[in-house]
PDB file of C-alpha atoms in Angstrom:
ATOM      1  CA  MET Q   1     120.433  62.321  43.343  1.00  0.00           C
ATOM      2  CA  THR Q   2     122.311  61.194  46.230  1.00  0.00           C
ATOM      3  CA  LEU Q   3     121.950  58.243  48.645  1.00  0.00           C
ATOM      4  CA  TYR Q   4     120.228  60.936  51.411  1.00  0.00           C
ATOM      5  CA  HIS Q   5     117.561  61.571  48.387  1.00  0.00           C
ATOM      6  CA  CYS Q   6     116.753  57.850  48.321  1.00  0.00           C
ATOM      7  CA  VAL Q   7     115.854  57.458  52.132  1.00  0.00           C
ATOM      8  CA  ALA Q   8     114.037  60.813  52.383  1.00  0.00           C
ATOM      9  CA  LEU Q   9     112.286  59.752  49.633  1.00  0.00           C
ATOM     10  CA  SER Q  10     111.377  56.316  50.943  1.00  0.00           C
ATOM     11  CA  LEU Q  11     110.578  57.852  54.452  1.00  0.00           C
ATOM     12  CA  ILE Q  12     107.906  60.740  52.737  1.00  0.00           C
ATOM     13  CA  LEU Q  13     106.785  56.988  51.042  1.00  0.00           C
ATOM     14  CA  LEU Q  14     106.293  55.187  54.731  1.00  0.00           C
ATOM     15  CA  ALA Q  15     104.196  58.083  56.029  1.00  0.00           C
ATOM     16  CA  ILE Q  16     101.985  58.397  53.357  1.00  0.00           C
ATOM     17  CA  GLY Q  17     101.518  54.389  53.768  1.00  0.00           C
ATOM     18  CA  VAL Q  18     100.876  54.557  57.497  1.00  0.00           C
ATOM     19  CA  TYR Q  19      98.483  57.123  57.446  1.00  0.00           C
ATOM     20  CA  GLY Q  20      96.350  55.250  54.649  1.00  0.00           C
ATOM     21  CA  MET Q  21      96.719  52.334  57.412  1.00  0.00           C
ATOM     22  CA  LEU Q  22      95.549  54.507  60.113  1.00  0.00           C
ATOM     23  CA  THR Q  23      92.443  55.848  58.126  1.00  0.00           C
ATOM     24  CA  ARG Q  24      91.574  53.563  55.389  1.00  0.00           C
ATOM     25  CA  PRO Q  25      87.662  52.920  56.158  1.00  0.00           C
ATOM     26  CA  ASN Q  26      87.678  49.372  54.110  1.00  0.00           C
ATOM     27  CA  PHE Q  27      90.098  46.813  55.079  1.00  0.00           C
ATOM     28  CA  ILE Q  28      91.709  46.276  51.292  1.00  0.00           C
ATOM     29  CA  GLY Q  29      92.429  49.779  51.597  1.00  0.00           C
ATOM     30  CA  VAL Q  30      94.356  48.959  54.756  1.00  0.00           C
ATOM     31  CA  LEU Q  31      96.353  46.346  51.954  1.00  0.00           C
ATOM     32  CA  LEU Q  32      96.883  48.511  49.267  1.00  0.00           C
ATOM     33  CA  SER Q  33      98.646  51.156  51.650  1.00  0.00           C
ATOM     34  CA  ILE Q  34     100.415  47.998  53.060  1.00  0.00           C
ATOM     35  CA  GLU Q  35     102.118  47.757  49.278  1.00  0.00           C
ATOM     36  CA  VAL Q  36     103.273  51.384  49.805  1.00  0.00           C
ATOM     37  CA  ILE Q  37     104.655  50.422  52.839  1.00  0.00           C
ATOM     38  CA  MET Q  38     106.881  47.942  50.907  1.00  0.00           C
ATOM     39  CA  ASN Q  39     107.072  49.459  48.048  1.00  0.00           C
ATOM     40  CA  ALA Q  40     109.534  52.281  50.371  1.00  0.00           C
ATOM     41  CA  ALA Q  41     111.218  49.554  52.407  1.00  0.00           C
ATOM     42  CA  ASN Q  42     112.548  48.134  48.585  1.00  0.00           C
ATOM     43  CA  LEU Q  43     113.348  51.452  47.333  1.00  0.00           C
ATOM     44  CA  ASN Q  44     115.230  51.825  50.589  1.00  0.00           C
ATOM     45  CA  VAL Q  45     117.346  49.036  49.842  1.00  0.00           C
ATOM     46  CA  ILE Q  46     117.984  49.597  46.489  1.00  0.00           C
ATOM     47  CA  GLY Q  47     119.304  53.263  47.506  1.00  0.00           C
ATOM     48  CA  PHE Q  48     121.452  51.729  49.260  1.00  0.00           C
ATOM     49  CA  ALA Q  49     122.779  49.072  47.103  1.00  0.00           C
ATOM     50  CA  HIS Q  50     123.065  51.284  44.157  1.00  0.00           C
ATOM     51  CA  PHE Q  51     124.995  53.955  46.463  1.00  0.00           C
ATOM     52  CA  SER Q  52     126.931  52.366  48.344  1.00  0.00           C
ATOM     53  CA  ALA Q  53     126.734  48.682  49.405  1.00  0.00           C
ATOM     54  CA  GLN Q  54     130.208  46.300  48.607  1.00  0.00           C
ATOM     55  CA  ASP Q  55     128.351  43.721  46.990  1.00  0.00           C
ATOM     56  CA  PRO Q  56     125.426  45.228  45.064  1.00  0.00           C
ATOM     57  CA  THR Q  57     124.049  42.054  43.503  1.00  0.00           C
ATOM     58  CA  ALA Q  58     122.727  40.849  47.386  1.00  0.00           C
ATOM     59  CA  GLY Q  59     121.241  44.333  47.262  1.00  0.00           C
ATOM     60  CA  ALA Q  60     119.478  43.804  44.302  1.00  0.00           C
ATOM     61  CA  LEU Q  61     117.965  40.197  45.478  1.00  0.00           C
ATOM     62  CA  PHE Q  62     116.628  41.440  48.184  1.00  0.00           C
ATOM     63  CA  PRO Q  63     114.084  42.840  47.055  1.00  0.00           C
ATOM     64  CA  VAL Q  64     113.112  40.174  44.811  1.00  0.00           C
ATOM     65  CA  PHE Q  65     112.585  38.342  48.127  1.00  0.00           C
ATOM     66  CA  VAL Q  66     110.266  41.006  49.999  1.00  0.00           C
ATOM     67  CA  MET Q  67     108.152  40.850  46.740  1.00  0.00           C
ATOM     68  CA  ALA Q  68     107.653  36.990  47.151  1.00  0.00           C
ATOM     69  CA  VAL Q  69     106.651  37.160  50.663  1.00  0.00           C
ATOM     70  CA  SER Q  70     104.209  40.269  50.058  1.00  0.00           C
ATOM     71  CA  ALA Q  71     102.774  38.167  46.901  1.00  0.00           C
ATOM     72  CA  CYS Q  72     102.206  35.659  49.563  1.00  0.00           C
ATOM     73  CA  GLU Q  73     101.176  38.147  52.097  1.00  0.00           C
ATOM     74  CA  MET Q  74      98.503  39.416  50.132  1.00  0.00           C
ATOM     75  CA  ALA Q  75      96.916  35.917  48.444  1.00  0.00           C
ATOM     76  CA  VAL Q  76      96.794  35.219  52.427  1.00  0.00           C
ATOM     77  CA  ALA Q  77      94.726  38.253  53.279  1.00  0.00           C
ATOM     78  CA  LEU Q  78      93.102  38.273  50.014  1.00  0.00           C
ATOM     79  CA  ALA Q  79      91.486  34.917  51.555  1.00  0.00           C
ATOM     80  CA  ILE Q  80      90.532  36.455  54.986  1.00  0.00           C
ATOM     81  CA  LEU Q  81      89.373  39.297  53.302  1.00  0.00           C
ATOM     82  CA  ILE Q  82      86.667  37.288  50.973  1.00  0.00           C
ATOM     83  CA  ALA Q  83      85.874  35.087  53.785  1.00  0.00           C
ATOM     84  CA  LEU Q  84      85.417  37.772  56.089  1.00  0.00           C
ATOM     85  CA  PHE Q  85      82.978  38.805  53.660  1.00  0.00           C
ATOM     86  CA  ARG Q  86      80.813  36.341  53.113  1.00  0.00           C
ATOM     87  CA  GLY Q  87      80.590  35.570  57.010  1.00  0.00           C
ATOM     88  CA  LYS Q  88      79.694  39.697  57.588  1.00  0.00           C
ATOM     89  CA  GLY Q  89      78.367  41.163  54.207  1.00  0.00           C
ATOM     90  CA  HIS Q  90      81.124  43.974  54.404  1.00  0.00           C
ATOM     91  CA  LEU Q  91      84.814  45.247  55.128  1.00  0.00           C
ATOM     92  CA  ASP Q  92      84.285  48.017  57.308  1.00  0.00           C
ATOM     93  CA  SER Q  93      87.809  48.255  59.160  1.00  0.00           C
ATOM     94  CA  ARG Q  94      86.159  49.932  62.316  1.00  0.00           C
ATOM     95  CA  ARG Q  95      83.409  47.417  62.986  1.00  0.00           C
ATOM     96  CA  PRO Q  96      86.124  44.331  62.873  1.00  0.00           C
ATOM     97  CA  GLY Q  97      85.306  40.467  64.818  1.00  0.00           C
ATOM     98  CA  GLY Q  98      84.117  37.724  63.451  1.00  0.00           C
ATOM     99  CA  LEU Q  99      87.488  36.315  62.550  1.00  0.00           C
ATOM    100  CA  HIS Q 100      87.662  33.987  65.645  1.00  0.00           C
ATOM    101  CA  GLY Q 101      87.619  30.052  64.224  1.00  0.00           C
TER     102      GLY Q 101
ATOM    103  CA  MET X   1     119.726  64.734  33.384  1.00  0.00           C
ATOM    104  CA  SER X   2     119.098  62.009  35.748  1.00  0.00           C
ATOM    105  CA  ASP X   3     118.985  64.126  38.161  1.00  0.00           C
ATOM    106  CA  ILE X   4     115.657  65.478  36.319  1.00  0.00           C
ATOM    107  CA  LEU X   5     114.667  62.488  35.532  1.00  0.00           C
ATOM    108  CA  PHE X   6     114.905  61.062  39.101  1.00  0.00           C
ATOM    109  CA  TYR X   7     112.823  64.129  40.725  1.00  0.00           C
ATOM    110  CA  ALA X   8     110.113  63.751  38.506  1.00  0.00           C
ATOM    111  CA  LEU X   9     109.617  60.241  38.719  1.00  0.00           C
ATOM    112  CA  ALA X  10     109.815  60.682  42.470  1.00  0.00           C
ATOM    113  CA  GLY X  11     107.572  62.995  42.486  1.00  0.00           C
ATOM    114  CA  LEU X  12     105.261  61.540  40.509  1.00  0.00           C
ATOM    115  CA  LEU X  13     105.567  58.346  43.101  1.00  0.00           C
ATOM    116  CA  VAL X  14     104.722  60.626  45.606  1.00  0.00           C
ATOM    117  CA  ILE X  15     101.581  62.010  44.157  1.00  0.00           C
ATOM    118  CA  PHE X  16     100.508  58.222  42.761  1.00  0.00           C
ATOM    119  CA  SER X  17     101.005  56.845  46.258  1.00  0.00           C
ATOM    120  CA  LEU X  18      99.104  60.288  48.208  1.00  0.00           C
ATOM    121  CA  LEU X  19      96.292  58.897  45.437  1.00  0.00           C
ATOM    122  CA  VAL X  20      96.281  55.138  46.945  1.00  0.00           C
ATOM    123  CA  VAL X  21      95.824  56.689  50.399  1.00  0.00           C
ATOM    124  CA  LEU X  22      93.216  59.169  49.671  1.00  0.00           C
ATOM    125  CA  ALA X  23      91.306  58.282  46.738  1.00  0.00           C
ATOM    126  CA  PRO X  24      87.513  57.439  47.916  1.00  0.00           C
ATOM    127  CA  ASN X  25      87.294  54.897  45.145  1.00  0.00           C
ATOM    128  CA  LEU X  26      89.353  51.695  45.571  1.00  0.00           C
ATOM    129  CA  VAL X  27      89.257  50.960  41.937  1.00  0.00           C
ATOM    130  CA  HIS X  28      90.630  54.242  41.746  1.00  0.00           C
ATOM    131  CA  ALA X  29      93.417  53.734  44.433  1.00  0.00           C
ATOM    132  CA  ALA X  30      94.361  50.114  43.071  1.00  0.00           C
ATOM    133  CA  ILE X  31      94.873  52.022  39.537  1.00  0.00           C
ATOM    134  CA  ALA X  32      97.218  54.492  41.015  1.00  0.00           C
ATOM    135  CA  LEU X  33      99.396  51.790  42.877  1.00  0.00           C
ATOM    136  CA  VAL X  34      99.882  50.203  39.331  1.00  0.00           C
ATOM    137  CA  ALA X  35     101.134  53.544  38.347  1.00  0.00           C
ATOM    138  CA  SER X  36     103.311  54.038  41.642  1.00  0.00           C
ATOM    139  CA  PHE X  37     104.625  50.862  40.817  1.00  0.00           C
ATOM    140  CA  PHE X  38     105.684  51.811  36.848  1.00  0.00           C
ATOM    141  CA  MET X  39     106.989  55.012  38.278  1.00  0.00           C
ATOM    142  CA  THR X  40     109.089  52.599  41.149  1.00  0.00           C
ATOM    143  CA  ALA X  41     110.321  50.555  38.222  1.00  0.00           C
ATOM    144  CA  GLY X  42     111.771  53.729  36.342  1.00  0.00           C
ATOM    145  CA  LEU X  43     113.301  54.522  39.179  1.00  0.00           C
ATOM    146  CA  TYR X  44     114.862  51.330  39.656  1.00  0.00           C
ATOM    147  CA  LEU X  45     116.255  51.436  35.930  1.00  0.00           C
ATOM    148  CA  LEU X  46     117.861  54.703  36.389  1.00  0.00           C
ATOM    149  CA  LEU X  47     119.353  52.938  39.504  1.00  0.00           C
ATOM    150  CA  ARG X  48     120.942  50.407  37.856  1.00  0.00           C
ATOM    151  CA  MET X  49     118.453  47.546  38.347  1.00  0.00           C
ATOM    152  CA  GLU X  50     117.134  45.933  35.876  1.00  0.00           C
ATOM    153  CA  PHE X  51     116.059  42.737  37.349  1.00  0.00           C
ATOM    154  CA  VAL X  52     114.261  44.474  40.239  1.00  0.00           C
ATOM    155  CA  ALA X  53     112.655  46.456  37.786  1.00  0.00           C
ATOM    156  CA  ILE X  54     111.404  44.056  35.588  1.00  0.00           C
ATOM    157  CA  ALA X  55     110.715  41.660  38.875  1.00  0.00           C
ATOM    158  CA  GLN X  56     108.499  44.559  39.797  1.00  0.00           C
ATOM    159  CA  VAL X  57     106.469  44.847  36.516  1.00  0.00           C
ATOM    160  CA  LEU X  58     105.742  41.348  36.483  1.00  0.00           C
ATOM    161  CA  VAL X  59     105.027  40.503  39.931  1.00  0.00           C
ATOM    162  CA  TYR X  60     103.259  43.301  41.578  1.00  0.00           C
ATOM    163  CA  ILE X  61     101.558  44.861  38.554  1.00  0.00           C
ATOM    164  CA  GLY X  62     100.886  41.651  36.616  1.00  0.00           C
ATOM    165  CA  GLY X  63     100.632  39.802  39.794  1.00  0.00           C
ATOM    166  CA  VAL X  64      99.693  41.390  42.815  1.00  0.00           C
ATOM    167  CA  VAL X  65      97.597  43.856  41.790  1.00  0.00           C
ATOM    168  CA  ILE X  66      95.572  42.542  39.377  1.00  0.00           C
ATOM    169  CA  PHE X  67      94.862  39.904  42.656  1.00  0.00           C
ATOM    170  CA  VAL X  68      93.081  43.416  44.658  1.00  0.00           C
ATOM    171  CA  VAL X  69      91.052  44.368  41.956  1.00  0.00           C
ATOM    172  CA  ILE X  70      89.332  40.482  41.526  1.00  0.00           C
ATOM    173  CA  THR X  71      89.093  41.357  45.371  1.00  0.00           C
ATOM    174  CA  ILE X  72      87.827  44.784  45.313  1.00  0.00           C
ATOM    175  CA  LEU X  73      85.531  43.906  42.715  1.00  0.00           C
ATOM    176  CA  LEU X  74      83.874  40.868  44.305  1.00  0.00           C
ATOM    177  CA  THR X  75      83.276  42.274  47.248  1.00  0.00           C
ATOM    178  CA  THR X  76      82.413  46.283  46.471  1.00  0.00           C
ATOM    179  CA  ARG X  77      79.263  46.515  45.410  1.00  0.00           C
ATOM    180  CA  LEU X  78      78.051  49.384  43.338  1.00  0.00           C
ATOM    181  CA  GLY X  79      75.739  50.980  45.543  1.00  0.00           C
ATOM    182  CA  ASP X  80      77.935  51.190  48.507  1.00  0.00           C
ATOM    183  CA  ARG X  81      78.381  54.268  49.851  1.00  0.00           C
ATOM    184  CA  HIS X  82      82.079  55.951  50.482  1.00  0.00           C
ATOM    185  CA  VAL X  83      82.570  56.541  54.135  1.00  0.00           C
ATOM    186  CA  PRO X  84      85.039  58.797  54.952  1.00  0.00           C
ATOM    187  CA  PRO X  85      87.483  59.025  57.688  1.00  0.00           C
ATOM    188  CA  THR X  86      86.359  60.385  60.981  1.00  0.00           C
ATOM    189  CA  PRO X  87      88.221  63.619  61.781  1.00  0.00           C
ATOM    190  CA  ARG X  88      89.760  61.663  64.884  1.00  0.00           C
ATOM    191  CA  GLN X  89      91.065  58.737  62.526  1.00  0.00           C
ATOM    192  CA  ARG X  90      92.690  61.780  60.247  1.00  0.00           C
ATOM    193  CA  LEU X  91      94.466  63.511  63.492  1.00  0.00           C
ATOM    194  CA  TRP X  92      96.228  60.021  64.422  1.00  0.00           C
ATOM    195  CA  GLY X  93      96.698  59.276  61.233  1.00  0.00           C
ATOM    196  CA  LEU X  94      98.098  62.876  60.392  1.00  0.00           C
ATOM    197  CA  LEU X  95     100.185  62.836  63.921  1.00  0.00           C
ATOM    198  CA  ILE X  96     101.558  59.835  63.803  1.00  0.00           C
ATOM    199  CA  ALA X  97     102.885  59.471  59.710  1.00  0.00           C
ATOM    200  CA  GLY X  98     103.859  62.878  60.415  1.00  0.00           C
ATOM    201  CA  ALA X  99     106.148  61.917  63.466  1.00  0.00           C
ATOM    202  CA  LEU X 100     107.556  58.781  61.058  1.00  0.00           C
ATOM    203  CA  LEU X 101     108.410  61.411  58.776  1.00  0.00           C
ATOM    204  CA  ALA X 102     109.878  64.217  61.284  1.00  0.00           C
ATOM    205  CA  LEU X 103     111.827  62.910  63.538  1.00  0.00           C
ATOM    206  CA  PRO X 104     114.160  60.743  61.127  1.00  0.00           C
ATOM    207  CA  LEU X 105     114.205  63.838  58.262  1.00  0.00           C
ATOM    208  CA  THR X 106     115.392  66.094  61.355  1.00  0.00           C
ATOM    209  CA  TYR X 107     118.196  63.435  62.897  1.00  0.00           C
ATOM    210  CA  LEU X 108     119.264  62.406  59.920  1.00  0.00           C
ATOM    211  CA  ASP X 109     122.759  63.215  59.013  1.00  0.00           C
ATOM    212  CA  PRO X 110     123.840  62.490  55.537  1.00  0.00           C
ATOM    213  CA  THR X 111     127.344  62.670  56.821  1.00  0.00           C
ATOM    214  CA  LEU X 112     126.349  59.505  58.647  1.00  0.00           C
ATOM    215  CA  LEU X 113     125.550  57.274  55.672  1.00  0.00           C
ATOM    216  CA  PRO X 114     127.694  54.890  54.444  1.00  0.00           C
ATOM    217  CA  ASN X 115     130.265  56.706  52.161  1.00  0.00           C
ATOM    218  CA  PRO X 116     129.248  56.177  48.435  1.00  0.00           C
ATOM    219  CA  ARG X 117     131.459  54.340  46.266  1.00  0.00           C
ATOM    220  CA  ALA X 118     134.045  55.647  44.202  1.00  0.00           C
ATOM    221  CA  THR X 119     132.981  54.401  41.109  1.00  0.00           C
ATOM    222  CA  PRO X 120     129.601  54.570  39.498  1.00  0.00           C
ATOM    223  CA  LEU X 121     127.697  50.950  39.425  1.00  0.00           C
ATOM    224  CA  SER X 122     128.056  49.241  36.166  1.00  0.00           C
ATOM    225  CA  ALA X 123     125.014  47.256  35.236  1.00  0.00           C
ATOM    226  CA  GLU X 124     126.040  44.172  35.160  1.00  0.00           C
ATOM    227  CA  ALA X 125     126.193  44.331  38.821  1.00  0.00           C
ATOM    228  CA  GLY X 126     122.230  44.234  38.613  1.00  0.00           C
ATOM    229  CA  GLY X 127     121.397  42.432  35.717  1.00  0.00           C
ATOM    230  CA  LEU X 128     120.409  39.086  34.790  1.00  0.00           C
ATOM    231  CA  THR X 129     123.576  37.095  34.384  1.00  0.00           C
ATOM    232  CA  ALA X 130     124.670  38.607  37.817  1.00  0.00           C
ATOM    233  CA  ILE X 131     121.655  37.594  40.099  1.00  0.00           C
ATOM    234  CA  GLY X 132     120.802  34.544  38.399  1.00  0.00           C
ATOM    235  CA  THR X 133     124.258  33.356  39.284  1.00  0.00           C
ATOM    236  CA  ARG X 134     124.001  34.625  42.539  1.00  0.00           C
ATOM    237  CA  LEU X 135     120.812  32.623  43.100  1.00  0.00           C
ATOM    238  CA  LEU X 136     121.494  29.746  42.366  1.00  0.00           C
ATOM    239  CA  GLN X 137     125.193  29.524  43.748  1.00  0.00           C
ATOM    240  CA  PRO X 138     125.343  26.606  46.732  1.00  0.00           C
ATOM    241  CA  SER X 139     128.746  28.157  48.034  1.00  0.00           C
ATOM    242  CA  ALA X 140     129.070  30.678  50.785  1.00  0.00           C
ATOM    243  CA  GLY X 141     126.988  33.770  49.598  1.00  0.00           C
ATOM    244  CA  GLY X 142     125.002  32.530  47.089  1.00  0.00           C
ATOM    245  CA  PHE X 143     120.978  32.254  47.741  1.00  0.00           C
ATOM    246  CA  LEU X 144     120.334  28.843  46.915  1.00  0.00           C
ATOM    247  CA  ALA X 145     118.128  28.027  50.146  1.00  0.00           C
ATOM    248  CA  PRO X 146     116.120  31.437  50.599  1.00  0.00           C
ATOM    249  CA  PHE X 147     115.461  30.474  46.691  1.00  0.00           C
ATOM    250  CA  GLU X 148     113.911  26.832  47.739  1.00  0.00           C
ATOM    251  CA  LEU X 149     112.674  28.146  50.994  1.00  0.00           C
ATOM    252  CA  ILE X 150     110.674  30.757  49.059  1.00  0.00           C
ATOM    253  CA  SER X 151     109.333  28.467  46.734  1.00  0.00           C
ATOM    254  CA  LEU X 152     108.286  26.476  49.443  1.00  0.00           C
ATOM    255  CA  LEU X 153     106.251  29.239  51.196  1.00  0.00           C
ATOM    256  CA  LEU X 154     104.502  30.615  47.837  1.00  0.00           C
ATOM    257  CA  LEU X 155     103.592  26.926  47.858  1.00  0.00           C
ATOM    258  CA  ILE X 156     102.022  26.963  51.056  1.00  0.00           C
ATOM    259  CA  ALA X 157     100.838  30.957  51.118  1.00  0.00           C
ATOM    260  CA  LEU X 158      98.729  29.972  47.709  1.00  0.00           C
ATOM    261  CA  ILE X 159      97.002  26.374  48.988  1.00  0.00           C
ATOM    262  CA  GLY X 160      96.294  27.727  52.650  1.00  0.00           C
ATOM    263  CA  ALA X 161      94.480  31.487  51.016  1.00  0.00           C
ATOM    264  CA  VAL X 162      92.783  28.801  48.601  1.00  0.00           C
ATOM    265  CA  VAL X 163      91.724  26.405  52.209  1.00  0.00           C
ATOM    266  CA  ILE X 164      90.527  29.970  53.692  1.00  0.00           C
ATOM    267  CA  ALA X 165      88.804  31.487  51.050  1.00  0.00           C
ATOM    268  CA  ARG X 166      86.600  28.669  49.571  1.00  0.00           C
ATOM    269  CA  LYS X 167      82.697  28.470  49.980  1.00  0.00           C
ATOM    270  CA  HIS X 168      81.694  25.536  52.372  1.00  0.00           C
ATOM    271  CA  PRO X 169      83.848  24.871  55.305  1.00  0.00           C
ATOM    272  CA  PRO X 170      85.144  20.757  54.527  1.00  0.00           C
ATOM    273  CA  SER X 171      82.639  18.629  55.653  1.00  0.00           C
ATOM    274  CA  ARG X 172      82.842  15.215  58.102  1.00  0.00           C
ATOM    275  CA  ARG X 173      82.644  13.321  54.857  1.00  0.00           C
ATOM    276  CA  ASP X 174      85.064  14.846  52.503  1.00  0.00           C
ATOM    277  CA  ASN X 175      87.520  13.834  55.166  1.00  0.00           C
ATOM    278  CA  PRO X 176      87.028  10.386  57.277  1.00  0.00           C
TER     279      PRO X 176
END
């Protein structure tokens, strides 16, 4: 268990999330993949804070802000998806459109 | 001991994240996301960041995932057929994700990473007291301004979400 392992783990999670973002046929699936990527970022920050930061408390605080921003992002994105679903009747990410206005 | 725990948690985390991305049913994917968040919280505890672990369980599992599950249930009909990704999507996804994984792992030199600290991290640094003091400390090095800003951002996002998701566009009579 070293910093290298933490960075490698978060890289693997990032790749998994990017794959999901590019292949999910449903917009909600894309959002779930974004959560996986956020998780990877938090893990990376915590890894650096634990293993080598001068100021580990600041490193422990940073993921809290990431969580708050990602909660905001999910709230707004899901609201947009609900509005989109009301207008189009589906959430197929290969047939976007209808987002104007 | 902690090494074995780290590898077990990391392996489970990767498996559950793969399930999030690959499961055909979105509800299954959301449940896998809950499991992967629990594994991450376990990793945070292992890295002695107890506050972040608690916040992870409270905010992500208690808030975000519930929200996602409700939206999935609202927008998915029972008869919906699962559409698998096309081979072209799979190819591009594998290419880009593989490049994102392989390039840094090839060039990431462990000797370039910052030096590890001499003494192991104490449990106080990631504990409630240190974080609470730091969060509300107005002087230099404190996080009072970001803390207030993030609460404002949450308020704006929640109001915006309600406005976007409500059923009828505001009519002219509502706001003269």
